[in-house]
CSV table of C-alpha atoms and ligand atoms in Angstrom, one decimal:
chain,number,residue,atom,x,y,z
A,428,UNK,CA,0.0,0.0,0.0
A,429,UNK,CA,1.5,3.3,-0.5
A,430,UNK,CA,1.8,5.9,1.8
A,431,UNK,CA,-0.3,9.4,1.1
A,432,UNK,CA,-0.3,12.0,2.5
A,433,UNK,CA,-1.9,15.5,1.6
A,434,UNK,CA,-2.7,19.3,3.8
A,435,UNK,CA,-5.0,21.7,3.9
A,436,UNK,CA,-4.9,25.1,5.2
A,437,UNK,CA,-7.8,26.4,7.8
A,438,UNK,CA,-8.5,29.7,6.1
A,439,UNK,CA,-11.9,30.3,6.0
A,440,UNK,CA,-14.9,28.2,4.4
A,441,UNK,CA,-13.6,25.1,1.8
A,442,UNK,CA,-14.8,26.1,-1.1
A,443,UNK,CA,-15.6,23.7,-4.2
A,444,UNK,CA,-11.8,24.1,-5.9
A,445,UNK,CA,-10.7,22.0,-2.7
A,446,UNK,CA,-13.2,19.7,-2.5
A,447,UNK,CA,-13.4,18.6,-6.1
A,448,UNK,CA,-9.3,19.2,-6.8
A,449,UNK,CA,-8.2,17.8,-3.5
A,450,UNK,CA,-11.1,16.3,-1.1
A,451,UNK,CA,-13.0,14.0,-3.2
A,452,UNK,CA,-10.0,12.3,-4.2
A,453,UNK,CA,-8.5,12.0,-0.4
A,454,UNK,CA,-11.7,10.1,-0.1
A,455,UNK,CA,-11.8,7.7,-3.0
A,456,UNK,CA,-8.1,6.8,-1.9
A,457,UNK,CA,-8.5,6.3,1.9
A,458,UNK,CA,-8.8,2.4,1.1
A,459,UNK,CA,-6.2,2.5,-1.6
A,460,UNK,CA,-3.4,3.6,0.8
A,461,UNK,CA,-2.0,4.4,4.4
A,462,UNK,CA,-3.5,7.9,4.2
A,463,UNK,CA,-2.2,11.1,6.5
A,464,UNK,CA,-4.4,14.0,6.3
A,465,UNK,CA,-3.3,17.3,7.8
A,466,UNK,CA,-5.2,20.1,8.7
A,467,UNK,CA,-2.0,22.7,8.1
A,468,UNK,CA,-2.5,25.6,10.8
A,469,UNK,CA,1.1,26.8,11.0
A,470,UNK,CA,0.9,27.5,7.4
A,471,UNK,CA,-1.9,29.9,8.1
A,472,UNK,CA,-0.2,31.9,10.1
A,473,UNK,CA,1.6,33.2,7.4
A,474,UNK,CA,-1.1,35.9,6.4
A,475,UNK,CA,-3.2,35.6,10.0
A,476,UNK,CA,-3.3,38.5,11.6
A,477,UNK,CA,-6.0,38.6,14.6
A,478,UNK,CA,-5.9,36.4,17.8
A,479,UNK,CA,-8.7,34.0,18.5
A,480,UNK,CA,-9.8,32.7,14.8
A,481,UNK,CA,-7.9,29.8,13.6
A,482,UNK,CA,-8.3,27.5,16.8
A,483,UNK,CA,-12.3,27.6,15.4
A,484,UNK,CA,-11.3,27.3,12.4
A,485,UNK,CA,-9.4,24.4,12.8
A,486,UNK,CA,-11.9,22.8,14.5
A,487,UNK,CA,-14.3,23.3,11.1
A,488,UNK,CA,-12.2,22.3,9.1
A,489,UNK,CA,-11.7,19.2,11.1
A,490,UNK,CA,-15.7,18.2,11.2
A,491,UNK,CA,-15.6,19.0,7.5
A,492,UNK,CA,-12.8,16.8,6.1
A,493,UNK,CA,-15.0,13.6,8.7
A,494,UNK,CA,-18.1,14.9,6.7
A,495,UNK,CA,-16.9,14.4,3.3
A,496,UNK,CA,-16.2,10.9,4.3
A,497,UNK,CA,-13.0,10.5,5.4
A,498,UNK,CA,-13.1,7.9,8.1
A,499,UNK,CA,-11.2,8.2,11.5
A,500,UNK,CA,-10.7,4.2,11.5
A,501,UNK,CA,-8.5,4.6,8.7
A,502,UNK,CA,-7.3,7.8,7.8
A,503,UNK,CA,-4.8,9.8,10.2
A,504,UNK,CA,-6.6,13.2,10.3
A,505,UNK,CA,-4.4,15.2,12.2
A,506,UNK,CA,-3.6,18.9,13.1
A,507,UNK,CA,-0.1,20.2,12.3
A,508,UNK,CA,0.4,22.6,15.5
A,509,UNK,CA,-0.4,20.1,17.7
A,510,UNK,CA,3.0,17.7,16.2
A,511,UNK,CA,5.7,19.9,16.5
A,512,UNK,CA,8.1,17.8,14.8
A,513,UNK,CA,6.9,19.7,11.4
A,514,UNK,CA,8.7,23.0,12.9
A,515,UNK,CA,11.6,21.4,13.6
A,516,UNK,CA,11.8,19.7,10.2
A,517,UNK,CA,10.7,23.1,8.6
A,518,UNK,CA,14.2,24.2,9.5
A,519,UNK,CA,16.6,21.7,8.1
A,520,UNK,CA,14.4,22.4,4.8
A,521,UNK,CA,15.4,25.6,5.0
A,522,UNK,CA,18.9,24.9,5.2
A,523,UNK,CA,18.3,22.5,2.1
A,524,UNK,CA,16.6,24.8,-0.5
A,525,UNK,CA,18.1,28.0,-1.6
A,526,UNK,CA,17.1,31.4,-1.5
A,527,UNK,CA,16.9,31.4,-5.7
A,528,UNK,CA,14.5,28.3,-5.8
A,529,UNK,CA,12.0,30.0,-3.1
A,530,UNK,CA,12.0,33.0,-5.2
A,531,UNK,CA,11.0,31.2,-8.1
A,532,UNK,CA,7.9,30.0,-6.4
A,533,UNK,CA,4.8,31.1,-8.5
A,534,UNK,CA,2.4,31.1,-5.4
A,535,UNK,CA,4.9,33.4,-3.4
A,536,UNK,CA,4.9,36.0,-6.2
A,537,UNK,CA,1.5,35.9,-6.8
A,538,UNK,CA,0.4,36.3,-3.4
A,539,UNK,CA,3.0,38.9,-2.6
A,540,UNK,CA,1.9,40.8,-5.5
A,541,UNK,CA,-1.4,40.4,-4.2
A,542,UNK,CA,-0.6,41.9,-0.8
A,543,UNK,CA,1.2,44.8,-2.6
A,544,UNK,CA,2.1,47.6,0.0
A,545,UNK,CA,0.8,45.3,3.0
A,546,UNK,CA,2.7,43.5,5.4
A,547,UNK,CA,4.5,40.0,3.5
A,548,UNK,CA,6.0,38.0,6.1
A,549,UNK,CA,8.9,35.9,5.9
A,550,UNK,CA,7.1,32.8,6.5
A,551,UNK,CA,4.9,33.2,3.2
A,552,UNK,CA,8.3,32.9,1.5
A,553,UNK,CA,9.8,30.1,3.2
A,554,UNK,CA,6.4,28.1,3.4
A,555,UNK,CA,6.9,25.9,0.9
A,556,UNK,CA,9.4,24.3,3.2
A,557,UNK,CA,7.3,23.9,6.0
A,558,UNK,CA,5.2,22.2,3.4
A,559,UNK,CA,8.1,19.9,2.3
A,560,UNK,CA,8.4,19.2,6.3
A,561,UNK,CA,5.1,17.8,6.1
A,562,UNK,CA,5.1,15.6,3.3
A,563,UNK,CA,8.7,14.1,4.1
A,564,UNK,CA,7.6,13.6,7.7
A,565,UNK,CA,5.4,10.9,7.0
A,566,UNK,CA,6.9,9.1,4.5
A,567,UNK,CA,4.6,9.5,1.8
A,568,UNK,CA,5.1,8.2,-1.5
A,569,UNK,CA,2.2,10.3,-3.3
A,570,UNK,CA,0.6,13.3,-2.7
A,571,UNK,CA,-2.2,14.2,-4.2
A,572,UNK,CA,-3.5,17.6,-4.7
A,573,UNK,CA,-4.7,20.2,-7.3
A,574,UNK,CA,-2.7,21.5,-10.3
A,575,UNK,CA,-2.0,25.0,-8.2
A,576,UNK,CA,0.4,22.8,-5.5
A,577,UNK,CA,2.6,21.1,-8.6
A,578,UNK,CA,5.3,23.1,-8.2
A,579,UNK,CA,5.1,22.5,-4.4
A,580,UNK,CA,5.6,19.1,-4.5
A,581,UNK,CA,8.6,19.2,-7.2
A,582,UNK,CA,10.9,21.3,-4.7
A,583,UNK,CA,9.6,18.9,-2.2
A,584,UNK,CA,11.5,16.3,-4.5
A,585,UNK,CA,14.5,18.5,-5.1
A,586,UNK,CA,14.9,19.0,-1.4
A,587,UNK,CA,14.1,15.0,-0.6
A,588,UNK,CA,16.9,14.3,-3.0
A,589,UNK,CA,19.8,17.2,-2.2
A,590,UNK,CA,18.9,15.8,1.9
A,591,UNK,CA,19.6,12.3,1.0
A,592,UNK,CA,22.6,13.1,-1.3
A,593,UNK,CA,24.2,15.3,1.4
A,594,UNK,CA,23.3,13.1,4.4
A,595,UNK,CA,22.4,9.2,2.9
A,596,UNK,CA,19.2,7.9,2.2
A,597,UNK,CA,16.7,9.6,4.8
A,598,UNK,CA,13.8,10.4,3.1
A,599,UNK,CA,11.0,9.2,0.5
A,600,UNK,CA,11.0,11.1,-2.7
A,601,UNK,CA,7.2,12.0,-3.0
A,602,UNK,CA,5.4,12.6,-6.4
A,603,UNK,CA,2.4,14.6,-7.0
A,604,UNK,CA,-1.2,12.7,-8.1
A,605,UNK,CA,-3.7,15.3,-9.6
A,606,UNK,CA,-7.0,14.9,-10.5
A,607,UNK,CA,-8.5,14.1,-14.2
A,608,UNK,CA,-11.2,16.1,-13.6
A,609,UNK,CA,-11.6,19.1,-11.0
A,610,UNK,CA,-7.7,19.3,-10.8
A,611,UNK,CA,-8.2,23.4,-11.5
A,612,UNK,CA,-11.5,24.5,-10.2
A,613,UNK,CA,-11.8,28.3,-11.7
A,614,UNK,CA,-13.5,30.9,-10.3
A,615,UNK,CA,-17.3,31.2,-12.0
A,616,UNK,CA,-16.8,35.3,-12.6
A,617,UNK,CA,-13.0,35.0,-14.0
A,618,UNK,CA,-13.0,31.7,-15.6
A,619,UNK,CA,-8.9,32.6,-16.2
A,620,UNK,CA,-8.2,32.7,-12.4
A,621,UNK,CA,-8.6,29.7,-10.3
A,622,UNK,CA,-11.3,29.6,-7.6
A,623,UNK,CA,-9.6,30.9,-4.4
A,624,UNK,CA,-10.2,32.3,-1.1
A,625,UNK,CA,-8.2,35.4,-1.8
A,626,UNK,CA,-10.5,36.0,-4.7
A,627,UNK,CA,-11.3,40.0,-4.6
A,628,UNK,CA,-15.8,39.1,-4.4
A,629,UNK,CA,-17.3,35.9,-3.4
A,630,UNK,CA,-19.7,35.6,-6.6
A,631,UNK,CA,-17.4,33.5,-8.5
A,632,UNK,CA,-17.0,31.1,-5.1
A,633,UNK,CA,-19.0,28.7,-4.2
A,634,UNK,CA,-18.7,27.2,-0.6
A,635,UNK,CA,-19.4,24.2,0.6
A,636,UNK,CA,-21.7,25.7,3.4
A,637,UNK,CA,-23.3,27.5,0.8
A,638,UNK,CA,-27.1,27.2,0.6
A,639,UNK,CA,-28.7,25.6,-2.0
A,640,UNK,CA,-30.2,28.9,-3.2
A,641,UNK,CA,-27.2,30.4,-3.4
A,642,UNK,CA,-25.4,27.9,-5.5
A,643,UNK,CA,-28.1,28.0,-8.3
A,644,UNK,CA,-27.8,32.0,-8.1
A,645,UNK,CA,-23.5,30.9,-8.1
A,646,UNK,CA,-23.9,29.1,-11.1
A,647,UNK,CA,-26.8,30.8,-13.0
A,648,UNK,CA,-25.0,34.1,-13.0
A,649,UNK,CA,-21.9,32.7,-14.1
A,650,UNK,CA,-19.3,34.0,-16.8
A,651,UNK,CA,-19.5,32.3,-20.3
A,652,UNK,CA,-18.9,33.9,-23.5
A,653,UNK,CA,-21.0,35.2,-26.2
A,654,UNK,CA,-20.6,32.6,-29.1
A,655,UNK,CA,-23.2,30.6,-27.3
A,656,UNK,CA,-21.6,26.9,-28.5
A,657,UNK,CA,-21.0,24.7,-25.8
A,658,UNK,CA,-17.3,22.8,-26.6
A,659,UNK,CA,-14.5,22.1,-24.3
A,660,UNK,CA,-11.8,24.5,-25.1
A,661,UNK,CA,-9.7,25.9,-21.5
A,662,UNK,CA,-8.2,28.7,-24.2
A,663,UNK,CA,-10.5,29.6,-26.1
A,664,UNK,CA,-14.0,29.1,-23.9
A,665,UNK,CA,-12.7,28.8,-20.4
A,666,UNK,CA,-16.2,29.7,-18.7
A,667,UNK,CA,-17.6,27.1,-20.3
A,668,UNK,CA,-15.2,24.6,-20.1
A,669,UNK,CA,-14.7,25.2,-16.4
A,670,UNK,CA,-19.1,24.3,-16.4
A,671,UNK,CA,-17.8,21.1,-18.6
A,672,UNK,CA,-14.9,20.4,-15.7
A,673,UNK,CA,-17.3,20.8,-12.7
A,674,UNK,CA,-20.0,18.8,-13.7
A,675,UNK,CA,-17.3,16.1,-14.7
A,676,UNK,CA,-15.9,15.9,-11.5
A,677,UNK,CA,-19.2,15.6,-9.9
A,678,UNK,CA,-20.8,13.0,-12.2
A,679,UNK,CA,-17.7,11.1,-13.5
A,680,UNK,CA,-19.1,11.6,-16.8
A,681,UNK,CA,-15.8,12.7,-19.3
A,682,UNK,CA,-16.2,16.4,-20.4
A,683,UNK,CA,-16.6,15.9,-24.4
A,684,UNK,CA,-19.5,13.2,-24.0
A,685,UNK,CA,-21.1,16.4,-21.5
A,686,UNK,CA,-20.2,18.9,-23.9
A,687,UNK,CA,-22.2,17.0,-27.0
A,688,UNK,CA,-25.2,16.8,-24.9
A,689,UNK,CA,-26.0,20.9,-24.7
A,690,UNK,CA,-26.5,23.5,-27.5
A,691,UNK,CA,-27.3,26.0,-24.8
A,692,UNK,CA,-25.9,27.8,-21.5
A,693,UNK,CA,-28.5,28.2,-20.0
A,694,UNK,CA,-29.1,24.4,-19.2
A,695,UNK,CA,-25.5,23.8,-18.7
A,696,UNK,CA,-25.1,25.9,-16.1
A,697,UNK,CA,-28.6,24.4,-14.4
A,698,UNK,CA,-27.3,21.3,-14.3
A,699,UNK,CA,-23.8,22.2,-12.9
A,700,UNK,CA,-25.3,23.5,-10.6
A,701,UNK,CA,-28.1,20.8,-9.4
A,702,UNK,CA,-25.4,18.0,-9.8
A,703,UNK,CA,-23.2,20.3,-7.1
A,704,UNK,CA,-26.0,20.6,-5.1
A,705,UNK,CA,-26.3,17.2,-4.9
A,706,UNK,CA,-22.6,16.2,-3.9
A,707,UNK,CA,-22.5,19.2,-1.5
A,708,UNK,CA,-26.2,19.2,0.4
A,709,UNK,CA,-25.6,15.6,2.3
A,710,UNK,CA,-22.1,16.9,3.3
A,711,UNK,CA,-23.3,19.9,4.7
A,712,UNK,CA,-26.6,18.0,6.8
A,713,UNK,CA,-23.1,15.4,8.3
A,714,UNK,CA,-21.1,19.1,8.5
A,715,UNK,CA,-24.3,20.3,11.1
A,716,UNK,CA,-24.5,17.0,12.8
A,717,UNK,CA,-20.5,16.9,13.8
A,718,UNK,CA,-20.2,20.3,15.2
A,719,UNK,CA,-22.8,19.6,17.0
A,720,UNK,CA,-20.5,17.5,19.1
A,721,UNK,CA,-17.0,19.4,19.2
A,722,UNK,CA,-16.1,16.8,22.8
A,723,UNK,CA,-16.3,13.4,19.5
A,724,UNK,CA,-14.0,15.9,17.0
A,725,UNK,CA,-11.9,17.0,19.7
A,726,UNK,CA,-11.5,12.9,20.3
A,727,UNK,CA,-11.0,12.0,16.9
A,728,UNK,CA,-8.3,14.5,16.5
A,729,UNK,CA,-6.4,13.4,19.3
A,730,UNK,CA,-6.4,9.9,17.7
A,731,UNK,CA,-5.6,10.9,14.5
A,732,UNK,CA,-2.7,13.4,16.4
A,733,UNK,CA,-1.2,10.5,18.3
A,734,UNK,CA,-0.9,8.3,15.0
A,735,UNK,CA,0.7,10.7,13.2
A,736,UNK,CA,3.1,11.9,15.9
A,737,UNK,CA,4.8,8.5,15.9
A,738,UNK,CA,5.6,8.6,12.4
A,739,UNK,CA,6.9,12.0,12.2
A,740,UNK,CA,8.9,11.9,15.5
A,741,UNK,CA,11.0,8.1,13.9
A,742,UNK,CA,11.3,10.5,10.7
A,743,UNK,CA,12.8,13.7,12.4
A,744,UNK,CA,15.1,11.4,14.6
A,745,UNK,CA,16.3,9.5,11.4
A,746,UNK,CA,17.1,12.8,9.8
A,747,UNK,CA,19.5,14.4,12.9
A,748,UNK,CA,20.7,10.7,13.5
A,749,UNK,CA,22.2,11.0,9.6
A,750,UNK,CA,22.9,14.9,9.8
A,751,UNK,CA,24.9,13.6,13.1
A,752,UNK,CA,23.7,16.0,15.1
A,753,UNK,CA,25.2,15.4,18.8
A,754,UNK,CA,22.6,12.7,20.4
A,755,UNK,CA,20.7,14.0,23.8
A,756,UNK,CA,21.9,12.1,26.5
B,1171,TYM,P1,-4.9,24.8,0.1
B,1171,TYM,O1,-5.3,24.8,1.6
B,1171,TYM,O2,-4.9,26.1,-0.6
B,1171,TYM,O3,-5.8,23.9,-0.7
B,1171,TYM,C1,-6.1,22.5,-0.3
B,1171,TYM,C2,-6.2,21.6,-1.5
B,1171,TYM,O4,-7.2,22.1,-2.4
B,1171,TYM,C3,-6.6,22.2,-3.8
B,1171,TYM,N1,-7.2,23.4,-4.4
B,1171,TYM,C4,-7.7,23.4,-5.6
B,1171,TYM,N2,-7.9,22.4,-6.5
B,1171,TYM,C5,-8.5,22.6,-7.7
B,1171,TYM,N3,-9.0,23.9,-8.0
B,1171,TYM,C6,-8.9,24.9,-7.2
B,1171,TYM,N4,-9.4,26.1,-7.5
B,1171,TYM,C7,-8.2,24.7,-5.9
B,1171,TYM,N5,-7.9,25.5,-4.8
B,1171,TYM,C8,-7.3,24.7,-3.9
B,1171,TYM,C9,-5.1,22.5,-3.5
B,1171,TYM,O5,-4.4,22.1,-4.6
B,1171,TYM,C10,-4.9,21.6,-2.3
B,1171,TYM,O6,-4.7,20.2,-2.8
B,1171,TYM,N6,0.1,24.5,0.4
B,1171,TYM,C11,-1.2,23.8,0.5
B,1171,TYM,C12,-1.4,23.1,1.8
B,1171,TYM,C13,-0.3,22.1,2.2
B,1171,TYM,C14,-0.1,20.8,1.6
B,1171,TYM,C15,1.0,20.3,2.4
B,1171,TYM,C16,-0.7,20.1,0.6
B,1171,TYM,C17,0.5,22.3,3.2
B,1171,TYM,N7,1.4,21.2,3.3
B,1171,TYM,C18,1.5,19.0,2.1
B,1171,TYM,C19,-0.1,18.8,0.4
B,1171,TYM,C20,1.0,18.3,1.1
B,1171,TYM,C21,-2.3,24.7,0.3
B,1171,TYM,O7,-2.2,25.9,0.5
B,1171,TYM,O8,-3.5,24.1,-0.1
């Protein structure tokens, strides 16, 4: 079986980009592997700037990743904070990647730009070591996530591989898994940018808490073109093809066999939307019922914290035992 393993940040409401690029598949694959699922609060930190929010937040995140299926009897679920063996990794990453390959990161330069004249904090450039800290932790041999993390994972490689050739053979070199379909959710009022949190208005998001009223409005006032042909085409008709992507991921149906069933947006788009509906509305009823009960999440977290900190705590003493780092007595 192989070993997975694959984060997500607790910023705010999931939103339909993770579910379909990332949670759906963590899912499928719980049976298919030894899975480790994080829930990556440090990495939050590195735009958080108010006291008292991401405890909660962690906590909703948590009762959503149970409520999309992922079960506690076999998939570690576990909270990065709480194992602080991903800090201490963090910083022999740091001292493995340079300078020049962090600043080559397109996610750093988009959200810097982004945050243009605001505060950018050190830790949004060095994250993607932290995040190579957490995949190398545990072992994993894949790690599956949308197309937006690719380059992620490929420094994670490089890193694996300059550790392993500087110190001997210490750690697994992981390799991304995307998605067929749903692998680059894009935002349903700027087809060309991928649905995202830091999106500017919500209209183009749709949340997984989102009411079913509002994801019909979501997806009946989305942006298509003006040609009125309904094709797959990312270039050329990305609105549309995004529709085509969406209802893929939810249905399983391939995109072209979906595409030659409409002449029309306006169905299209009603039935994106109703097949959404019905993957997100029995999530959302199981979403209700956990945090209803935050003393069972609190429980399963703890279970899911202590299976994880085994692994990572063999894997950070393997690494100093090979840097040769002066054994605690
Ligand atoms: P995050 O929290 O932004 O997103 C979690 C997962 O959702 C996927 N995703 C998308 N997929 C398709 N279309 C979209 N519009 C979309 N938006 C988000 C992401 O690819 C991801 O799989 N750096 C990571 C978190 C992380 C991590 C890790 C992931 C930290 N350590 C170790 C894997 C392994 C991030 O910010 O994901």
């Amino acid at each position: 079986m192989p070993r997975v393993l694959s984060c997500i940040q607790p910023t705010g409401s999931v939103h339909l980009g993770n579910h379909l690029g990332a949670l759906i598949n963590w899912v499928a694959g719980q049976h298919e592997g030894n899975v480790f699922h994080g829930i990556v609060d440090l990495h939050a930190l590195t735009v958080l700037d108010r006291p008292n929010v991401i405890g909660e937040q962690t906590i909703e995140l948590a009762a959503m990743l149970f409520a999309v299926g992922l079960d506690p009897d076999v998939a570690t679920v576990f909270v990065q904070s709480h194992i602080h063996e991903h800090s201490e990794l963090s910083w022999l990453m740091e001292c493995t990647v340079s300078f020049g390959e962090l600043s080559r990161m397109t996610q750093y330069k988009d959200k810097a730009a982004k945050r243009e004249g605001d505060f950018v904090s050190a830790g949004l450039f060095t994250y993607p070591a932290l995040m190579a800290a957490d995949i190398l932790l545990y072992d994993a041999d894949e790690v599956p996530v949308g197309d937006d993390q690719r380059q992620h994972v490929e420094i994670t490689r490089d890193i694996a591989q300059r550790f392993n050739n500087r110190f001997g053979d210490t750690f697994v070199v992981p390799r991304a898994v995307h998605p067929k379909a749903g692998a680059r959710v894009m935002d349903l009022q700027d087809p060309t940018s991928k649905m995202s949190k830091s999106a500017v208005s919500d209209a183009g998001l749709v949340y997984m808490l989102d009411d079913n009223a509002t994801i019909e409005r979501k997806f009946k006032r989305a942006v298509t073109d003006s040609d009125g042909e309904v094709r797959y085409d990312r270039e050329l008709k990305p609105g549309v093809s995004n529709l085509l992507d969406i209802l893929s991921a939810c249905t399983g149906t391939p995109t072209e066999q979906l595409a030659s069933r409409y002449t029309q947006y306006g169905p299209l788009k009603k039935d994106t939307g109703d097949a959404v509906i019905a993957v997100v509305e029995p999530i959302r009823t199981r979403y209700h019922g956990l945090m209803a009960d935050k003393g069972e999440l609190a429980r399963l977290l703890r279970i899911g914290n202590d299976r994880a900190r085994e692994v990572a705590a063999a894997t950070l003493a393997r690494a100093h035992r090979n840097i040769g780092l002066l054994p605690r007595v």
